Amino acid sequence: MEGGAGTDRAVARLASRRLGLVAPGDAAAAGFSRTAWQHRVRTGRWERKRRRIYAIGGVPSSFEQEVEAARLSHGPGALATGPTAARLWDMPGRHESDGIHLLTLTPGKARGPGIVTRRSRLIVPADRASRRGVGVTSWARTFVENSARHDLSDRQLGWILDDGLRRNLVTLDRLAGTLERLRPGPGRRLRRVHSLLEVRGVGYQPGASQPEVRIAEWLVAAGFARPQLNVMVDAGGVRWELDGAYVQARVGWDYHSSFIHEGPGGITTVRKDTRKALVLKQAGWRYSAFDETTTEAGAVAAVGYDLGQE
């Protein structure tokens, strides 16, 4: 039987760059015969993920692997898009969907269950990106391909855009260029994106999110020093981001929007925030969480109390 330890290692090296995934064409290029790779499937060394796409045994399954397997099953030119790509780009909010969304140039139907395809007449190199090992639409193209979603208000889309600008994942010029290339289609509401660009204008700087700024101004008005915003701190072996903090005093807080925490999928974020609060407390931090119901007096009292505990 063709395909020994050397060819297994060659395929494993290739799969390591693809989230543990391999296709029969890869196996053939490494010296496997059809009988050899079928034997590995029958014996469980390779696990079938999608039509003609397999995972090397021992590689843990993940959301990224499932998406990449679906993408490769449709051909290397396909890209994850829509809500699927929004999750990969870590866009704020919840992006549950009815399947794995792919953007393709071909009219062929999706191969396998749980895949939703959209056909595009134009996908240029600037629309292609790789995120966590998955072929995905660029941040700008992903934003446009989510612009028709009814579960995202104009305000929420604005928050997502400002987050992308703050993280240097997109620029207004890049988004405008992407918008100019496209025509209305499934998943896109170009007028909404145009409106978001117009209100930002030339030289727009997103800064911190508005609630973070408002809480900082409340503290300054109450006589406290101006806090740092969007601070990264290490605790419990993990790097955490705080919306605001007095780092030397180890006093920090976050603003928790219902946009992030309510509805389907919000429980995951709540659990993460609960763990974050516990780890910070164990590391000697005094931590508060604010939301839409927090008043100026409440925020000032909470942070003031924590600062007084030094």
mmCIF file of C-alpha atoms in Angstrom, residues 8-205:
data_model
loop_
_atom_site.group_PDB
_atom_site.id
_atom_site.type_symbol
_atom_site.label_atom_id
_atom_site.label_comp_id
_atom_site.label_asym_id
_atom_site.label_seq_id
_atom_site.Cartn_x
_atom_site.Cartn_y
_atom_site.Cartn_z
ATOM 1 C CA ASP A 8 1.989 10.788 6.404
ATOM 2 C CA ARG A 9 4.364 13.410 7.761
ATOM 3 C CA ALA A 10 4.119 15.412 4.536
ATOM 4 C CA VAL A 11 0.325 15.415 4.680
ATOM 5 C CA ALA A 12 0.407 16.249 8.409
ATOM 6 C CA ARG A 13 2.616 19.287 7.703
ATOM 7 C CA LEU A 14 0.164 20.506 5.095
ATOM 8 C CA ALA A 15 -2.816 19.842 7.376
ATOM 9 C CA SER A 16 -1.157 21.775 10.210
ATOM 10 C CA ARG A 17 -1.476 24.902 8.068
ATOM 11 C CA ARG A 18 -5.129 24.129 7.369
ATOM 12 C CA LEU A 19 -6.577 23.512 10.830
ATOM 13 C CA GLY A 20 -5.837 19.801 10.473
ATOM 14 C CA LEU A 21 -7.736 19.422 7.187
ATOM 15 C CA VAL A 22 -6.699 17.489 4.108
ATOM 16 C CA ALA A 23 -8.266 16.731 0.710
ATOM 17 C CA PRO A 24 -7.621 13.705 -1.540
ATOM 18 C CA GLY A 25 -5.733 15.960 -3.942
ATOM 19 C CA ASP A 26 -3.308 16.836 -1.152
ATOM 20 C CA ALA A 27 -2.844 13.158 -0.384
ATOM 21 C CA ALA A 28 -2.189 12.324 -4.031
ATOM 22 C CA ALA A 29 0.412 15.091 -4.262
ATOM 23 C CA ALA A 30 2.174 13.626 -1.211
ATOM 24 C CA GLY A 31 2.335 10.157 -2.791
ATOM 25 C CA PHE A 32 -0.825 8.521 -1.465
ATOM 26 C CA SER A 33 -2.828 6.271 -3.740
ATOM 27 C CA ARG A 34 -6.618 6.340 -3.601
ATOM 28 C CA THR A 35 -6.491 3.019 -1.713
ATOM 29 C CA ALA A 36 -4.073 4.456 0.848
ATOM 30 C CA TRP A 37 -6.139 7.474 1.799
ATOM 31 C CA GLN A 38 -9.354 5.427 1.799
ATOM 32 C CA HIS A 39 -7.654 3.016 4.213
ATOM 33 C CA ARG A 40 -6.889 5.900 6.582
ATOM 34 C CA VAL A 41 -10.517 6.957 6.488
ATOM 35 C CA ARG A 42 -11.811 3.418 7.153
ATOM 36 C CA THR A 43 -9.442 2.919 10.084
ATOM 37 C CA GLY A 44 -10.354 6.268 11.664
ATOM 38 C CA ARG A 45 -6.985 7.951 11.170
ATOM 39 C CA TRP A 46 -8.750 10.527 9.026
ATOM 40 C CA GLU A 47 -12.248 11.778 9.865
ATOM 41 C CA ARG A 48 -14.620 12.852 7.104
ATOM 42 C CA LYS A 49 -15.737 16.440 7.680
ATOM 43 C CA ARG A 50 -17.301 17.343 4.338
ATOM 44 C CA ARG A 51 -17.461 15.909 0.835
ATOM 45 C CA ARG A 52 -13.834 15.016 -0.013
ATOM 46 C CA ILE A 53 -12.523 16.944 3.017
ATOM 47 C CA TYR A 54 -11.006 15.099 5.989
ATOM 48 C CA ALA A 55 -9.449 15.960 9.349
ATOM 49 C CA ILE A 56 -6.246 14.307 10.544
ATOM 50 C CA GLY A 57 -6.894 12.228 13.659
ATOM 51 C CA GLY A 58 -6.026 13.910 16.943
ATOM 52 C CA VAL A 59 -6.715 17.482 15.754
ATOM 53 C CA PRO A 60 -9.470 18.937 17.980
ATOM 54 C CA SER A 61 -12.627 20.091 16.233
ATOM 55 C CA SER A 62 -13.420 23.808 16.327
ATOM 56 C CA PHE A 63 -15.736 26.384 14.795
ATOM 57 C CA GLU A 64 -12.888 27.505 12.545
ATOM 58 C CA GLN A 65 -12.228 23.964 11.341
ATOM 59 C CA GLU A 66 -15.904 23.398 10.539
ATOM 60 C CA VAL A 67 -16.060 26.618 8.515
ATOM 61 C CA GLU A 68 -12.826 25.912 6.646
ATOM 62 C CA ALA A 69 -13.971 22.375 5.825
ATOM 63 C CA ALA A 70 -17.211 23.748 4.386
ATOM 64 C CA ARG A 71 -15.282 26.357 2.412
ATOM 65 C CA LEU A 72 -12.796 23.859 0.964
ATOM 66 C CA SER A 73 -15.641 21.510 0.033
ATOM 67 C CA HIS A 74 -16.942 24.248 -2.243
ATOM 68 C CA GLY A 75 -13.532 24.984 -3.761
ATOM 69 C CA PRO A 76 -10.552 27.112 -2.678
ATOM 70 C CA GLY A 77 -12.073 30.243 -4.258
ATOM 71 C CA ALA A 78 -14.999 30.290 -1.829
ATOM 72 C CA LEU A 79 -14.876 32.566 1.224
ATOM 73 C CA ALA A 80 -16.657 32.579 4.573
ATOM 74 C CA THR A 81 -18.943 35.611 4.665
ATOM 75 C CA GLY A 82 -22.020 37.116 6.344
ATOM 76 C CA PRO A 83 -22.640 36.211 10.014
ATOM 77 C CA THR A 84 -20.028 33.438 9.805
ATOM 78 C CA ALA A 85 -17.308 35.901 8.840
ATOM 79 C CA ALA A 86 -18.546 38.402 11.446
ATOM 80 C CA ARG A 87 -17.842 35.783 14.126
ATOM 81 C CA LEU A 88 -14.384 35.119 12.722
ATOM 82 C CA TRP A 89 -13.555 38.847 12.738
ATOM 83 C CA ASP A 90 -14.842 39.109 16.354
ATOM 84 C CA MET A 91 -17.286 41.837 15.393
ATOM 85 C CA PRO A 92 -19.222 43.015 18.468
ATOM 86 C CA GLY A 93 -22.615 41.467 19.036
ATOM 87 C CA ARG A 94 -24.200 38.110 18.326
ATOM 88 C CA HIS A 95 -23.910 36.537 14.904
ATOM 89 C CA GLU A 96 -25.834 33.285 15.074
ATOM 90 C CA SER A 97 -27.020 32.054 11.697
ATOM 91 C CA ASP A 98 -28.871 29.247 9.983
ATOM 92 C CA GLY A 99 -25.655 27.707 8.688
ATOM 93 C CA ILE A 100 -22.150 28.407 7.431
ATOM 94 C CA HIS A 101 -22.317 31.302 4.974
ATOM 95 C CA LEU A 102 -20.051 31.213 1.917
ATOM 96 C CA LEU A 103 -19.456 33.706 -0.884
ATOM 97 C CA THR A 104 -18.607 32.210 -4.284
ATOM 98 C CA LEU A 105 -18.076 33.242 -7.881
ATOM 99 C CA THR A 106 -19.671 30.053 -9.160
ATOM 100 C CA PRO A 107 -23.402 29.339 -9.350
ATOM 101 C CA GLY A 108 -23.030 25.799 -7.991
ATOM 102 C CA LYS A 109 -25.053 24.781 -4.961
ATOM 103 C CA ALA A 110 -23.415 24.177 -1.603
ATOM 104 C CA ARG A 111 -22.004 20.732 -1.053
ATOM 105 C CA GLY A 112 -23.384 19.257 2.150
ATOM 106 C CA PRO A 113 -25.928 20.286 4.787
ATOM 107 C CA GLY A 114 -25.771 23.491 6.765
ATOM 108 C CA ILE A 115 -24.090 25.610 4.080
ATOM 109 C CA VAL A 116 -25.644 28.831 2.774
ATOM 110 C CA THR A 117 -24.081 30.179 -0.416
ATOM 111 C CA ARG A 118 -24.266 33.615 -1.942
ATOM 112 C CA ARG A 119 -22.999 34.167 -5.439
ATOM 113 C CA SER A 120 -21.057 37.323 -6.298
ATOM 114 C CA ARG A 121 -20.083 38.530 -9.737
ATOM 115 C CA LEU A 122 -17.044 40.286 -8.308
ATOM 116 C CA ILE A 123 -14.500 39.155 -5.705
ATOM 117 C CA VAL A 124 -11.202 41.035 -6.037
ATOM 118 C CA PRO A 125 -7.968 40.234 -4.143
ATOM 119 C CA ALA A 126 -8.696 43.028 -1.652
ATOM 120 C CA ASP A 127 -11.907 41.188 -0.688
ATOM 121 C CA ARG A 128 -9.955 38.079 0.359
ATOM 122 C CA ALA A 129 -8.405 37.578 3.776
ATOM 123 C CA SER A 130 -7.412 34.850 6.225
ATOM 124 C CA ARG A 131 -8.689 34.949 9.772
ATOM 125 C CA ARG A 132 -7.778 32.307 12.356
ATOM 126 C CA GLY A 133 -6.806 29.940 9.546
ATOM 127 C CA VAL A 134 -10.014 30.375 7.535
ATOM 128 C CA GLY A 135 -10.404 31.924 4.095
ATOM 129 C CA VAL A 136 -12.791 34.797 4.738
ATOM 130 C CA THR A 137 -14.053 38.014 3.181
ATOM 131 C CA SER A 138 -12.056 41.081 4.238
ATOM 132 C CA TRP A 139 -13.335 43.062 7.222
ATOM 133 C CA ALA A 140 -14.774 45.707 4.888
ATOM 134 C CA ARG A 141 -16.473 43.178 2.595
ATOM 135 C CA THR A 142 -17.787 41.286 5.624
ATOM 136 C CA PHE A 143 -19.301 44.488 7.023
ATOM 137 C CA VAL A 144 -21.060 45.229 3.747
ATOM 138 C CA GLU A 145 -22.288 41.623 3.443
ATOM 139 C CA ASN A 146 -23.967 41.976 6.868
ATOM 140 C CA SER A 147 -25.532 45.372 6.211
ATOM 141 C CA ALA A 148 -29.012 44.028 5.308
ATOM 142 C CA ARG A 149 -29.472 42.099 8.540
ATOM 143 C CA HIS A 150 -32.702 43.023 10.332
ATOM 144 C CA ASP A 151 -31.267 42.041 13.726
ATOM 145 C CA LEU A 152 -28.679 44.828 13.509
ATOM 146 C CA SER A 153 -29.913 48.394 13.935
ATOM 147 C CA ASP A 154 -28.137 51.362 12.343
ATOM 148 C CA ARG A 155 -26.739 52.184 15.774
ATOM 149 C CA GLN A 156 -25.392 48.668 16.238
ATOM 150 C CA LEU A 157 -23.792 48.702 12.784
ATOM 151 C CA GLY A 158 -22.162 51.977 13.778
ATOM 152 C CA TRP A 159 -20.725 50.375 16.915
ATOM 153 C CA ILE A 160 -19.347 47.509 14.819
ATOM 154 C CA LEU A 161 -17.749 49.955 12.373
ATOM 155 C CA ASP A 162 -16.176 52.031 15.142
ATOM 156 C CA ASP A 163 -14.805 48.863 16.726
ATOM 157 C CA GLY A 164 -13.170 47.882 13.422
ATOM 158 C CA LEU A 165 -11.655 51.360 13.096
ATOM 159 C CA ARG A 166 -10.298 51.294 16.657
ATOM 160 C CA ARG A 167 -8.710 47.864 16.093
ATOM 161 C CA ASN A 168 -7.150 49.005 12.784
ATOM 162 C CA LEU A 169 -8.981 46.252 10.887
ATOM 163 C CA VAL A 170 -10.460 48.719 8.394
ATOM 164 C CA THR A 171 -10.243 52.349 7.317
ATOM 165 C CA LEU A 172 -13.053 54.544 6.066
ATOM 166 C CA ASP A 173 -11.285 54.801 2.678
ATOM 167 C CA ARG A 174 -11.041 51.006 2.401
ATOM 168 C CA LEU A 175 -14.705 50.581 3.281
ATOM 169 C CA ALA A 176 -15.681 53.289 0.776
ATOM 170 C CA GLY A 177 -13.633 51.563 -1.929
ATOM 171 C CA THR A 178 -15.306 48.237 -1.209
ATOM 172 C CA LEU A 179 -18.705 49.895 -1.348
ATOM 173 C CA GLU A 180 -18.005 51.505 -4.728
ATOM 174 C CA ARG A 181 -17.251 48.116 -6.324
ATOM 175 C CA LEU A 182 -20.465 46.455 -5.238
ATOM 176 C CA ARG A 183 -24.078 46.497 -6.351
ATOM 177 C CA PRO A 184 -27.132 45.779 -4.176
ATOM 178 C CA GLY A 185 -27.625 42.076 -3.573
ATOM 179 C CA PRO A 186 -28.591 39.479 -0.957
ATOM 180 C CA GLY A 187 -27.188 40.427 2.432
ATOM 181 C CA ARG A 188 -26.286 43.984 1.362
ATOM 182 C CA ARG A 189 -28.014 47.288 2.020
ATOM 183 C CA LEU A 190 -25.551 49.706 0.527
ATOM 184 C CA ARG A 191 -27.521 52.796 1.498
ATOM 185 C CA ARG A 192 -27.087 51.957 5.180
ATOM 186 C CA VAL A 193 -23.318 51.752 4.780
ATOM 187 C CA HIS A 194 -23.225 55.007 2.792
ATOM 188 C CA SER A 195 -25.093 56.721 5.645
ATOM 189 C CA LEU A 196 -22.606 55.433 8.225
ATOM 190 C CA LEU A 197 -19.707 56.752 6.147
ATOM 191 C CA GLU A 198 -21.348 60.146 5.628
ATOM 192 C CA VAL A 199 -21.851 60.846 9.341
ATOM 193 C CA ARG A 200 -18.226 59.980 10.074
ATOM 194 C CA GLY A 201 -16.664 62.185 7.419
ATOM 195 C CA VAL A 202 -13.057 63.028 6.685
ATOM 196 C CA GLY A 203 -10.672 62.670 9.605
ATOM 197 C CA TYR A 204 -13.161 60.855 11.808
ATOM 198 C CA GLN A 205 -11.628 59.208 14.854
#
